[in-house]
CSV table of C-alpha atoms in Angstrom, one decimal:
chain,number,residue,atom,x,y,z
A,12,UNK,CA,-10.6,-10.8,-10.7
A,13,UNK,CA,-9.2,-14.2,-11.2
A,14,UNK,CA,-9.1,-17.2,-9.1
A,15,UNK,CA,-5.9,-18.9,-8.9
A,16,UNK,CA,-4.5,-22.0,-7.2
A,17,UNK,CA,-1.4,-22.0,-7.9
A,18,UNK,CA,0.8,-23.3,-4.8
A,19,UNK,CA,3.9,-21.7,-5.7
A,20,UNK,CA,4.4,-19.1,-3.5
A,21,UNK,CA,7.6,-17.1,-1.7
A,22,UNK,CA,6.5,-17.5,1.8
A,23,UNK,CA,8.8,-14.6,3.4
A,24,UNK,CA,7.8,-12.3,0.8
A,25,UNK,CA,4.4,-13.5,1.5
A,26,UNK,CA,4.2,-12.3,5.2
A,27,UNK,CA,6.0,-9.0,4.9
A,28,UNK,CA,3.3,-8.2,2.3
A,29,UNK,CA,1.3,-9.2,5.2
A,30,UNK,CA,2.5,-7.4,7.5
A,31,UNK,CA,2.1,-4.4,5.2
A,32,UNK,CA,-1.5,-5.0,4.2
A,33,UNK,CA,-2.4,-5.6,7.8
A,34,UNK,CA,-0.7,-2.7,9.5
A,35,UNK,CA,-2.5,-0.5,6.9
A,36,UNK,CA,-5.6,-1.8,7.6
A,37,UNK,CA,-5.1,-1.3,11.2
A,38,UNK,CA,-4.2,2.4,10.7
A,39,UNK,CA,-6.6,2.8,8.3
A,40,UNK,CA,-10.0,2.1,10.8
A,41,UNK,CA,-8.9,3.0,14.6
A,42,UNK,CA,-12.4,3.2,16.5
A,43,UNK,CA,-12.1,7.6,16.5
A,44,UNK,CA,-9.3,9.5,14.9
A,45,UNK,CA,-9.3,11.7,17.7
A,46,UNK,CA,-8.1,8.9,19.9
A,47,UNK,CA,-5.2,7.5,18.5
A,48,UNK,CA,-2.0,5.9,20.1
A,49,UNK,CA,1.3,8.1,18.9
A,50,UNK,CA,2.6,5.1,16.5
A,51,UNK,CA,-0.5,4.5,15.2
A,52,UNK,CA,-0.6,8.4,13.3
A,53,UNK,CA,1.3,9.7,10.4
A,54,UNK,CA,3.4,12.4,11.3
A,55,UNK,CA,2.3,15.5,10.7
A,56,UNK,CA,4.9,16.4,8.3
A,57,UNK,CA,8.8,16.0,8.5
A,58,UNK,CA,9.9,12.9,10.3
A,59,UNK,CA,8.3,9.5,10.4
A,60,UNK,CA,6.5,7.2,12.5
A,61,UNK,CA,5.9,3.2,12.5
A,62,UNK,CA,2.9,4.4,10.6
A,63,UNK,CA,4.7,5.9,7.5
A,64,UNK,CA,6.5,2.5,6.8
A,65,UNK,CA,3.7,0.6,5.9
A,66,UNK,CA,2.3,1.9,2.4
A,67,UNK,CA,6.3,2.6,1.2
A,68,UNK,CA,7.2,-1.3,2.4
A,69,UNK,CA,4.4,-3.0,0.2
A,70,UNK,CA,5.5,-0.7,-2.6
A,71,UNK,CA,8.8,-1.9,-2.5
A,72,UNK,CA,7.6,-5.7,-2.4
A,73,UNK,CA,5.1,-5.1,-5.1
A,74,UNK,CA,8.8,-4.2,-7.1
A,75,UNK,CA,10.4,-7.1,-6.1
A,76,UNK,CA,7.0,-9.7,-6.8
A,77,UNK,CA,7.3,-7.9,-10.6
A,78,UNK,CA,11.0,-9.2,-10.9
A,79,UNK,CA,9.5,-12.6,-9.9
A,80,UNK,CA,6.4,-12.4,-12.2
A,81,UNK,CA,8.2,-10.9,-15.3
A,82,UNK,CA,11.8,-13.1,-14.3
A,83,UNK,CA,9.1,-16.5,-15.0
A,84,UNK,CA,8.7,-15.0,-18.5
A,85,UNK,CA,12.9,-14.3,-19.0
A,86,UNK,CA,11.9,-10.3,-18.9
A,87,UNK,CA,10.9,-10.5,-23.1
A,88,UNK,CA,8.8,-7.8,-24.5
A,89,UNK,CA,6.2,-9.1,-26.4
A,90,UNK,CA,2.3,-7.7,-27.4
A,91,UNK,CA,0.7,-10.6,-24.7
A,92,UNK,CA,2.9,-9.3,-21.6
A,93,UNK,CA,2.9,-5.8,-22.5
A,94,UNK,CA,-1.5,-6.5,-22.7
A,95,UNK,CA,-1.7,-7.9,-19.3
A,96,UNK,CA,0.4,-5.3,-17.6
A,97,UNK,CA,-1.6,-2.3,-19.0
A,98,UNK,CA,-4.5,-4.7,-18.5
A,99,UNK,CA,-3.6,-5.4,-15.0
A,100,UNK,CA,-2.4,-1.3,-14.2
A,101,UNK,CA,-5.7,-0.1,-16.2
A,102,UNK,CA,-8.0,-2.8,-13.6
A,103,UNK,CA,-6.1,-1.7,-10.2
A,104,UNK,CA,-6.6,1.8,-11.0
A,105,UNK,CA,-10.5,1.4,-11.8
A,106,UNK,CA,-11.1,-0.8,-8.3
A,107,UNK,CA,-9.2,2.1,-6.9
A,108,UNK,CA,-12.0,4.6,-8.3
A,109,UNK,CA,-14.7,2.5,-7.8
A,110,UNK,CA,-14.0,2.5,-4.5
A,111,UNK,CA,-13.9,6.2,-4.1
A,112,UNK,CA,-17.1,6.3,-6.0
A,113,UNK,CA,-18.7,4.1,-3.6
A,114,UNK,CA,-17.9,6.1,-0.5
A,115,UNK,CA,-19.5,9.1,-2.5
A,116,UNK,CA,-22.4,7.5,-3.2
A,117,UNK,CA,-22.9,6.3,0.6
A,118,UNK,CA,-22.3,9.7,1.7
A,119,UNK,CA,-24.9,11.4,-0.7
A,120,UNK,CA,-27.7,8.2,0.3
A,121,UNK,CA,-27.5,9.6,3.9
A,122,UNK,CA,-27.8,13.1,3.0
A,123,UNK,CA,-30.1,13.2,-0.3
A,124,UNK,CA,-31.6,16.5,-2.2
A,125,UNK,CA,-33.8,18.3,-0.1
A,126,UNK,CA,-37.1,18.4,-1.8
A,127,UNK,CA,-35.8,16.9,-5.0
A,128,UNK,CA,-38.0,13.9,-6.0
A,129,UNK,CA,-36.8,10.4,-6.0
A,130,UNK,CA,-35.3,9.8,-9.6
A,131,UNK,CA,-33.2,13.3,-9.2
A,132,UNK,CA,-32.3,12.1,-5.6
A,133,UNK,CA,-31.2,8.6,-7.4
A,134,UNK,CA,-29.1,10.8,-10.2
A,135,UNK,CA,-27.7,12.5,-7.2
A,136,UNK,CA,-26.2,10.1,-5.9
A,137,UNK,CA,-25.4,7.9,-8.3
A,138,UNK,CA,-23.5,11.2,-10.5
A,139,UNK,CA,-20.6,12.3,-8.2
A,140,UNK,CA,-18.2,11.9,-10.7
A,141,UNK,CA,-17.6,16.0,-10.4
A,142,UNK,CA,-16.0,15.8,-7.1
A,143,UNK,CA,-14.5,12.0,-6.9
A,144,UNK,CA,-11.1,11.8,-6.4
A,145,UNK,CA,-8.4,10.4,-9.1
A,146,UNK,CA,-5.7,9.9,-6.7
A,147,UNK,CA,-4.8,7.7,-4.0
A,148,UNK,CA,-3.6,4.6,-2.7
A,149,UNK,CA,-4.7,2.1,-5.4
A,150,UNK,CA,-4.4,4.9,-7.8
A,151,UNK,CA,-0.3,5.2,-7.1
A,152,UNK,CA,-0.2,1.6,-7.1
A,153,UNK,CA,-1.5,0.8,-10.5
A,154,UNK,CA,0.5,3.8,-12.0
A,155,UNK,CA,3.5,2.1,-10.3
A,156,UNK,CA,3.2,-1.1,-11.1
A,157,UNK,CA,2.7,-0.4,-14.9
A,158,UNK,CA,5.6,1.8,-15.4
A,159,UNK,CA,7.9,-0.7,-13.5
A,160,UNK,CA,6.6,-3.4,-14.9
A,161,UNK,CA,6.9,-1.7,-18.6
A,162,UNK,CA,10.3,-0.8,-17.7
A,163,UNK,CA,11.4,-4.3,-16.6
A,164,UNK,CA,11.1,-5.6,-20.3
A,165,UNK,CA,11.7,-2.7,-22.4
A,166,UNK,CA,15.0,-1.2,-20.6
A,167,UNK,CA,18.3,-3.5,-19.8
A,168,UNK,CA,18.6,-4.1,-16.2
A,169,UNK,CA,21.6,-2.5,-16.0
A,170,UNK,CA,20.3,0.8,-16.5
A,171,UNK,CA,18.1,0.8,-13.9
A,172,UNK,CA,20.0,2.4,-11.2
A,173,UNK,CA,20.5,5.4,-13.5
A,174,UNK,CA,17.0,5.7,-13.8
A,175,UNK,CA,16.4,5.4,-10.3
A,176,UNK,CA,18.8,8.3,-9.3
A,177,UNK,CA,18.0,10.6,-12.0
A,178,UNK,CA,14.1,10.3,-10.8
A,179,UNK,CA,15.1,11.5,-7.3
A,180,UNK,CA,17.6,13.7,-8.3
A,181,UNK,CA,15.5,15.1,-10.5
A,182,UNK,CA,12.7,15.3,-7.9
A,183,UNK,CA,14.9,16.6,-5.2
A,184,UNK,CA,15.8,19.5,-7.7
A,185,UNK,CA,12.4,20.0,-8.0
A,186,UNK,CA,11.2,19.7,-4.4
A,187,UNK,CA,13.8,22.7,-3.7
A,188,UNK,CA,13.3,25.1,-6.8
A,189,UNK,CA,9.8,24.8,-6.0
A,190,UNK,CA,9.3,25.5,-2.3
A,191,UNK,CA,8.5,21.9,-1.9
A,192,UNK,CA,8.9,21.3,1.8
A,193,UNK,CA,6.6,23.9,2.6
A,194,UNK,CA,3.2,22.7,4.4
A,195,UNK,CA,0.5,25.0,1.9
A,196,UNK,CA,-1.0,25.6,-1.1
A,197,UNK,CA,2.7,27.5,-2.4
A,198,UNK,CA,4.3,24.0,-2.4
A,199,UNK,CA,4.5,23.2,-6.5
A,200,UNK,CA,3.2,19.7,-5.5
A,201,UNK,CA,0.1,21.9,-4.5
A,202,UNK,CA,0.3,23.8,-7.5
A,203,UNK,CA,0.7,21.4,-9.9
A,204,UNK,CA,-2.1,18.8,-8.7
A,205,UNK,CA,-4.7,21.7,-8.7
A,206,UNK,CA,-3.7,23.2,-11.9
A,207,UNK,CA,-4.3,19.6,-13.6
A,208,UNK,CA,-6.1,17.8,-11.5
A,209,UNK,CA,-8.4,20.8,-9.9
A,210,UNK,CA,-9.6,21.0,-6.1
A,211,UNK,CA,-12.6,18.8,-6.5
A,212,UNK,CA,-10.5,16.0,-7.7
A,213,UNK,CA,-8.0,16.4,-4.9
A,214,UNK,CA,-7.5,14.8,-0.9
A,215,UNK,CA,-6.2,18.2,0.5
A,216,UNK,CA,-4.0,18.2,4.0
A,217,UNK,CA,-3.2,21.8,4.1
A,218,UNK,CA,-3.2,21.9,0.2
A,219,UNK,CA,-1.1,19.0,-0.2
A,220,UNK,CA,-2.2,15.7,-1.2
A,221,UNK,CA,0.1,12.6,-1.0
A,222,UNK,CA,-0.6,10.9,-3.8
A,223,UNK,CA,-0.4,13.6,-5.9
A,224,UNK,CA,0.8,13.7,-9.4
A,225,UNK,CA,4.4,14.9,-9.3
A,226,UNK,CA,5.2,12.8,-5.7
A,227,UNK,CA,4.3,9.8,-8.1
A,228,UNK,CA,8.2,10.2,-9.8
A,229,UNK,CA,9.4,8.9,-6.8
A,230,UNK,CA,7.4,6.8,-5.6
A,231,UNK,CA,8.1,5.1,-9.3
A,232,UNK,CA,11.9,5.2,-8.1
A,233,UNK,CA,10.8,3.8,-5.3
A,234,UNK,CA,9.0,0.6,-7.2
A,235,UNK,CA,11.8,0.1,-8.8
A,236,UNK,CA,14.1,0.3,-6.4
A,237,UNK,CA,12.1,-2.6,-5.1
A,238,UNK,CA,12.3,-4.2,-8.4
A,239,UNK,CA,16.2,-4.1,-8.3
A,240,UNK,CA,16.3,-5.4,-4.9
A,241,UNK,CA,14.4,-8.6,-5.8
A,242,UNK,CA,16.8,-8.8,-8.5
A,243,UNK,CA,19.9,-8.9,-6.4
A,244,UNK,CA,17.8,-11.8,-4.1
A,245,UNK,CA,17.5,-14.2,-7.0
A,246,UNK,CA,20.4,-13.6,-8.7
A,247,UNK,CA,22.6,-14.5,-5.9
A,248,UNK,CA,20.2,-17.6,-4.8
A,249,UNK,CA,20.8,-19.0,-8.3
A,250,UNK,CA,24.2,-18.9,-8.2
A,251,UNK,CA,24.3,-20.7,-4.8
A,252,UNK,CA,22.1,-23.3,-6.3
A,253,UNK,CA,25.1,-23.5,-8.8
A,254,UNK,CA,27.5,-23.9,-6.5
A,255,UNK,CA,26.1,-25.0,-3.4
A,256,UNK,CA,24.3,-28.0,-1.9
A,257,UNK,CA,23.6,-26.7,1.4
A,258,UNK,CA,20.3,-25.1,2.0
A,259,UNK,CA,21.2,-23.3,4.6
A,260,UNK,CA,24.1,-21.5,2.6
A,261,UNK,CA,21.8,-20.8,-0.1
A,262,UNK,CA,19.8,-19.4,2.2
A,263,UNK,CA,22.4,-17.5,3.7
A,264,UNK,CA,23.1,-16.0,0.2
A,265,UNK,CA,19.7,-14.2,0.1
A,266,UNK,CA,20.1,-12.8,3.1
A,267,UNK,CA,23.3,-11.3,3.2
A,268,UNK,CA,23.1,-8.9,0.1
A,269,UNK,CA,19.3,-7.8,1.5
A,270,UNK,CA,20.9,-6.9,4.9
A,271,UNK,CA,23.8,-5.1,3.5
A,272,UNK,CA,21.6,-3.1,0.4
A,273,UNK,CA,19.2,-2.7,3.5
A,274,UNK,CA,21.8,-0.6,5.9
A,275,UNK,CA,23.5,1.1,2.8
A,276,UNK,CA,20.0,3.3,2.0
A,277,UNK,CA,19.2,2.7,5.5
A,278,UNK,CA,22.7,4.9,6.3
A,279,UNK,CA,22.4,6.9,2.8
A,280,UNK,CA,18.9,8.1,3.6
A,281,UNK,CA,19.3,9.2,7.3
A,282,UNK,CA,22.5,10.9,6.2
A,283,UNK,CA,21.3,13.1,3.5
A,284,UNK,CA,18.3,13.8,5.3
A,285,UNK,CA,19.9,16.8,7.2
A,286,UNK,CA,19.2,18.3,3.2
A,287,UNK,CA,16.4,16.5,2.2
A,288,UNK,CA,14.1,16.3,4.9
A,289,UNK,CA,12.1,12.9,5.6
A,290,UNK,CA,8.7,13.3,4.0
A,291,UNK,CA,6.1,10.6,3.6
A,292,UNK,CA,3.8,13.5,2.7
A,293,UNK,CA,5.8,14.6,-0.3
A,294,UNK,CA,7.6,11.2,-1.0
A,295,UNK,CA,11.2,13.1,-0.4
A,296,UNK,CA,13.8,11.0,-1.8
A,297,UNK,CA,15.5,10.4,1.5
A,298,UNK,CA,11.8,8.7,2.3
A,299,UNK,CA,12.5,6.5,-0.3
A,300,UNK,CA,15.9,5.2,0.3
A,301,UNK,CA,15.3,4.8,4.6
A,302,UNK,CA,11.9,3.1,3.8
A,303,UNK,CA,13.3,0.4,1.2
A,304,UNK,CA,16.2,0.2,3.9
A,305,UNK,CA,14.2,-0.7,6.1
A,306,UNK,CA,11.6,-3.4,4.1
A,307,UNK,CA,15.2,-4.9,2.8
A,308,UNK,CA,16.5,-5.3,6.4
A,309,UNK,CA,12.9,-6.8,7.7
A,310,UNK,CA,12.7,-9.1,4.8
A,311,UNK,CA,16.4,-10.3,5.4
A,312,UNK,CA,15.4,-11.2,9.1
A,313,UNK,CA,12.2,-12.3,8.1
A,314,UNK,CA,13.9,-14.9,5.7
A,315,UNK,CA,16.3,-16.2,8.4
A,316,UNK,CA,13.2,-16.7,10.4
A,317,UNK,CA,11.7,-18.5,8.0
A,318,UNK,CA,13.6,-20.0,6.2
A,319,UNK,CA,17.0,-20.6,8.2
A,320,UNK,CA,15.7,-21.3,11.5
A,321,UNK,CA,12.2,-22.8,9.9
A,322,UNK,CA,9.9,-20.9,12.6
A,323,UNK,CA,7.2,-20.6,10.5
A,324,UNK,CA,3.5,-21.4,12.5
A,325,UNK,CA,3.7,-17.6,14.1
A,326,UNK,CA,3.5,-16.4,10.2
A,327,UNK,CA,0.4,-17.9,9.6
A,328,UNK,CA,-1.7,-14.8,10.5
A,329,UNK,CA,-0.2,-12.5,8.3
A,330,UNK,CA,0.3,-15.0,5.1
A,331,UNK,CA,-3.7,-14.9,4.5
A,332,UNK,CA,-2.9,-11.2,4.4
A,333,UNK,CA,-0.2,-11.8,1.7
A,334,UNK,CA,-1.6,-14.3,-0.3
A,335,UNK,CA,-4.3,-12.2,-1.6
A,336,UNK,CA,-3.5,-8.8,-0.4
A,337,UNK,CA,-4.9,-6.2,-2.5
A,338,UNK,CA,-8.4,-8.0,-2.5
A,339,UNK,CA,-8.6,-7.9,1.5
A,340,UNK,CA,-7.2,-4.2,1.6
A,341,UNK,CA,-10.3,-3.4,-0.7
A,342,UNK,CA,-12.6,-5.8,1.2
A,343,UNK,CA,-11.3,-3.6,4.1
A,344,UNK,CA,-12.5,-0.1,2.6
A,345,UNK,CA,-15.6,-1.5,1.3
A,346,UNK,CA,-16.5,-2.7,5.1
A,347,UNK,CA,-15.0,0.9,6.8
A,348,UNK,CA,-17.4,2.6,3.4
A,349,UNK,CA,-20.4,0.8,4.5
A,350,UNK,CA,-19.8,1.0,8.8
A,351,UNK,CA,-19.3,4.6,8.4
A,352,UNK,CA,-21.8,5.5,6.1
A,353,UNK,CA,-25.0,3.8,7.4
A,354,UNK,CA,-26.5,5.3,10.2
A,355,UNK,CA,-29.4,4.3,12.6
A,356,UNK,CA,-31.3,6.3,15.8
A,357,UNK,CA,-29.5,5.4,19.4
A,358,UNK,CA,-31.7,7.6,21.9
A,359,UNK,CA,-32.0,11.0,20.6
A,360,UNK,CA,-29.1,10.9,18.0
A,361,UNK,CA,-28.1,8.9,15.0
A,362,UNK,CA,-24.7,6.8,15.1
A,363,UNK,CA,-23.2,5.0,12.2
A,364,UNK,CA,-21.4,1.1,13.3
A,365,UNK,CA,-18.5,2.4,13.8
A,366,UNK,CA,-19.3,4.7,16.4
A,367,UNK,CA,-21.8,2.9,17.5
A,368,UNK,CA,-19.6,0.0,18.6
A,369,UNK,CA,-16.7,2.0,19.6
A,370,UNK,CA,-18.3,4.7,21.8
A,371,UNK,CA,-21.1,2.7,23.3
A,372,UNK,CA,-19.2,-0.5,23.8
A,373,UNK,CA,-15.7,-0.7,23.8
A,374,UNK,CA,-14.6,2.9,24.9
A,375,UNK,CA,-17.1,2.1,28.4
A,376,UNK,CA,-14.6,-0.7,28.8
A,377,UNK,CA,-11.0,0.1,27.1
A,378,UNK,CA,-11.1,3.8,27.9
A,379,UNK,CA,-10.8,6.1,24.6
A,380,UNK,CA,-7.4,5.4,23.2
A,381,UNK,CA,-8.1,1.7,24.4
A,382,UNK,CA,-11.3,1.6,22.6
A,383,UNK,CA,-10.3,2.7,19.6
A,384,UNK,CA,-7.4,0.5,19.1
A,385,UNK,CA,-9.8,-2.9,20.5
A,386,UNK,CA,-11.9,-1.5,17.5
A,387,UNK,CA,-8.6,-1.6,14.5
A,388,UNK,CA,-8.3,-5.1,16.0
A,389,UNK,CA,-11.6,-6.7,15.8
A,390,UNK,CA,-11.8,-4.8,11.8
A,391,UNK,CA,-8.9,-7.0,11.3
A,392,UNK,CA,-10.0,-9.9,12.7
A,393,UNK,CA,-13.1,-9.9,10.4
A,394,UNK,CA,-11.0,-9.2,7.5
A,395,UNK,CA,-8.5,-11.9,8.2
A,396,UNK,CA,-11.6,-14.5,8.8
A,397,UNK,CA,-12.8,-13.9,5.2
A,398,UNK,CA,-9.2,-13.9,4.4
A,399,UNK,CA,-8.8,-17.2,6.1
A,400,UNK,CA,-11.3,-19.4,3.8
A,401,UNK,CA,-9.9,-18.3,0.7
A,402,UNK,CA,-6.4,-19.1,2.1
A,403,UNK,CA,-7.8,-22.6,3.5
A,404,UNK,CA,-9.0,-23.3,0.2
A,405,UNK,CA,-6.0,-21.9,-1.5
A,406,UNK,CA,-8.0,-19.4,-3.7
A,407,UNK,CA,-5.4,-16.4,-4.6
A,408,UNK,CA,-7.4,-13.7,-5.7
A,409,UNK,CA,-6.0,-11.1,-8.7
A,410,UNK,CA,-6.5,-8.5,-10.8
């Protein structure tokens, strides 16, 4: 990681990545995951909840920061950008398996090798590269990131939207020639990710996991989609700065085309959804084109917010959580590793933190569902204060 103080930053984009990063950390650690409140869950399959829009929004403004970051070097393909963006992909998907590494190796501390001696209980531990898991969040993040990025230098902008369809036609074909809305092991997202990937490599709900390898096609279509979005921003904002003088109609400018490409995939998705079911699970295309709806509409109104009616002091919470987000969403799963895994004796039983400080002193107080969501937000709240001094010292950390 890299520290960088750069000062040049899109503030709107800044707190819906916030508001991303936040919300997923929230869902991410309730107090008990048998006491959660309705919004807070995923749903279980078809349909989708408050909870399904977070992941699929800060994909979508990870596509439009790489039309920022490759528009500042005019989109050319040479060795040195093509280096740091397999550099970059290469780095986020290696935090992303450290991580999973970690949370093995807490796991096998606190149950160790019955009567194996200390360096084979060390090896143990340390060696759980059999069963670690290649997918996930960070995992789907560096793979989309590279290939959008790659694409936004070696492939005219134009084509884009072609490429974009034909991923989720594509997939959509696929999803339906392959029993892919079914909730098993028959589903050929199942079959596929255990075939290549095996079981012991694999987060299985029922057979399927979702960030599997061939849910990854869309969820590239998805990036991109992001990517072309953020294109249509600043192309219309510089041609108001060629035209206009007004802020406020520059302004104005950016927002319209995000609210109208907003409820066009909004409408589109929704509408063929009676076909395609709604899947966060399976990234079904009509998940793609209602959740980038929806992040284009929020960032429109968070842009006349911010930036038309200049309300900005309520934003400061969440732009510490989008001025360095992937490093706090990591900090976040290193804490949840470490609370969960690290146990001590209360009475007659061991607890780990979490459990500790959710059953013994906030459920006596909040109730169970209470307790558990008094628990998200005082995770967040230490993640933000760390967040806070690097963002008071304007310290952006990257990969």
């Amino acid at each position: 990681m890299e520290k960088n103080k750069t000062t040049n930053r899109i503030l709107s984009i800044d707190i819906l990545r916030g508001i991303t990063i936040a919300g997923m950390i929230t869902v991410n650690n309730p107090g008990s995951w048998s006491y959660m409140y309705a919004p807070l869950e995923h749903a279980e399959w078809n349909g989708l909840t408050p909870t399904d829009l977070v992941f699929p929004f800060f994909m979508c403004v990870m596509g439009m920061c790489i039309y920022i970051a490759m528009r500042k070097f005019d989109f050319a393909c040479n060795r040195a950008t093509v280096y740091k963006i397999v550099k970059r992909m290469v780095l986020i998907y290696l935090v992303g398996l450290a991580i999973v590494w970690f949370s093995a190796f807490c796991r096998r501390w606190n149950a160790p090798l019955e009567g194996a001696d200390l360096p084979t209980k060390l090896l143990h531990m340390v060696c759980s590269f059999d069963t670690i898991r290649l997918t996930g969040v960070l995992a789907r993040l560096a793979i989309c990131y590279g290939i959008t990025a790659l694409l936004a230098i070696t492939v005219r902008h134009k084509h884009l939207p072609y490429i974009v369809g034909g991923l989720l036609v594509g997939y959509f074909v696929l999803l339906m020639a392959g029993n892919g809305f079914a909730y098993d092991e028959t589903n050929i997202l199942s079959i596929v990710d255990r075939a290549v990937l095996t079981k012991a490599h694999l987060y299985s709900d029922n057979g399927i996991d979702p960030e599997g390898l061939l849910s990854t096609l869309p969820s590239i279509a998805h990036t991109v989609l992001g990517f072309l979005i953020g294109g249509l921003l600043f192309r219309k904002a510089d041609a108001a700065h060629q035209q206009l003088d007004a802020p406020t109609s520059i302004t104005l400018t950016k927002v319209v085309p995000l609210f109208v490409v907003g409820t066009s995939l909004l409408f589109a998705g929704y509408l063929l959804s009676y076909g395609c079911p709604i899947n966060k699970k399976v990234w079904s295309p009509t998940y793609v084109l209602v959740t980038c709806g929806l992040a284009s509409m929020l960032l429109a109104l968070l842009t006349w917010i911010i930036d038309v009616k200049g309300k900005r002091r309520w934003s400061k919470f969440f732009e510490v959580f989008g001025v360095n987000p992937l490093f706090l969403f990591v900090l976040s799963d290193f804490f949840a590793i470490v609370f969960m895994a690290f146990t001590f004796p209360v009475g007659d039983e061991q607890m780990n933190v979490t459990g500790y400080v959710y059953s013994q002193l906030l459920a006596p107080v909040f109730g169970d569902y209470g307790g558990s969501l008094v628990y998200s937000l005082l995770f967040i709240a230490l993640n933000w204060a760390i967040g806070y001094q690097l963002y008071k010292r304007k310290i952006y950390i990257k990969l």
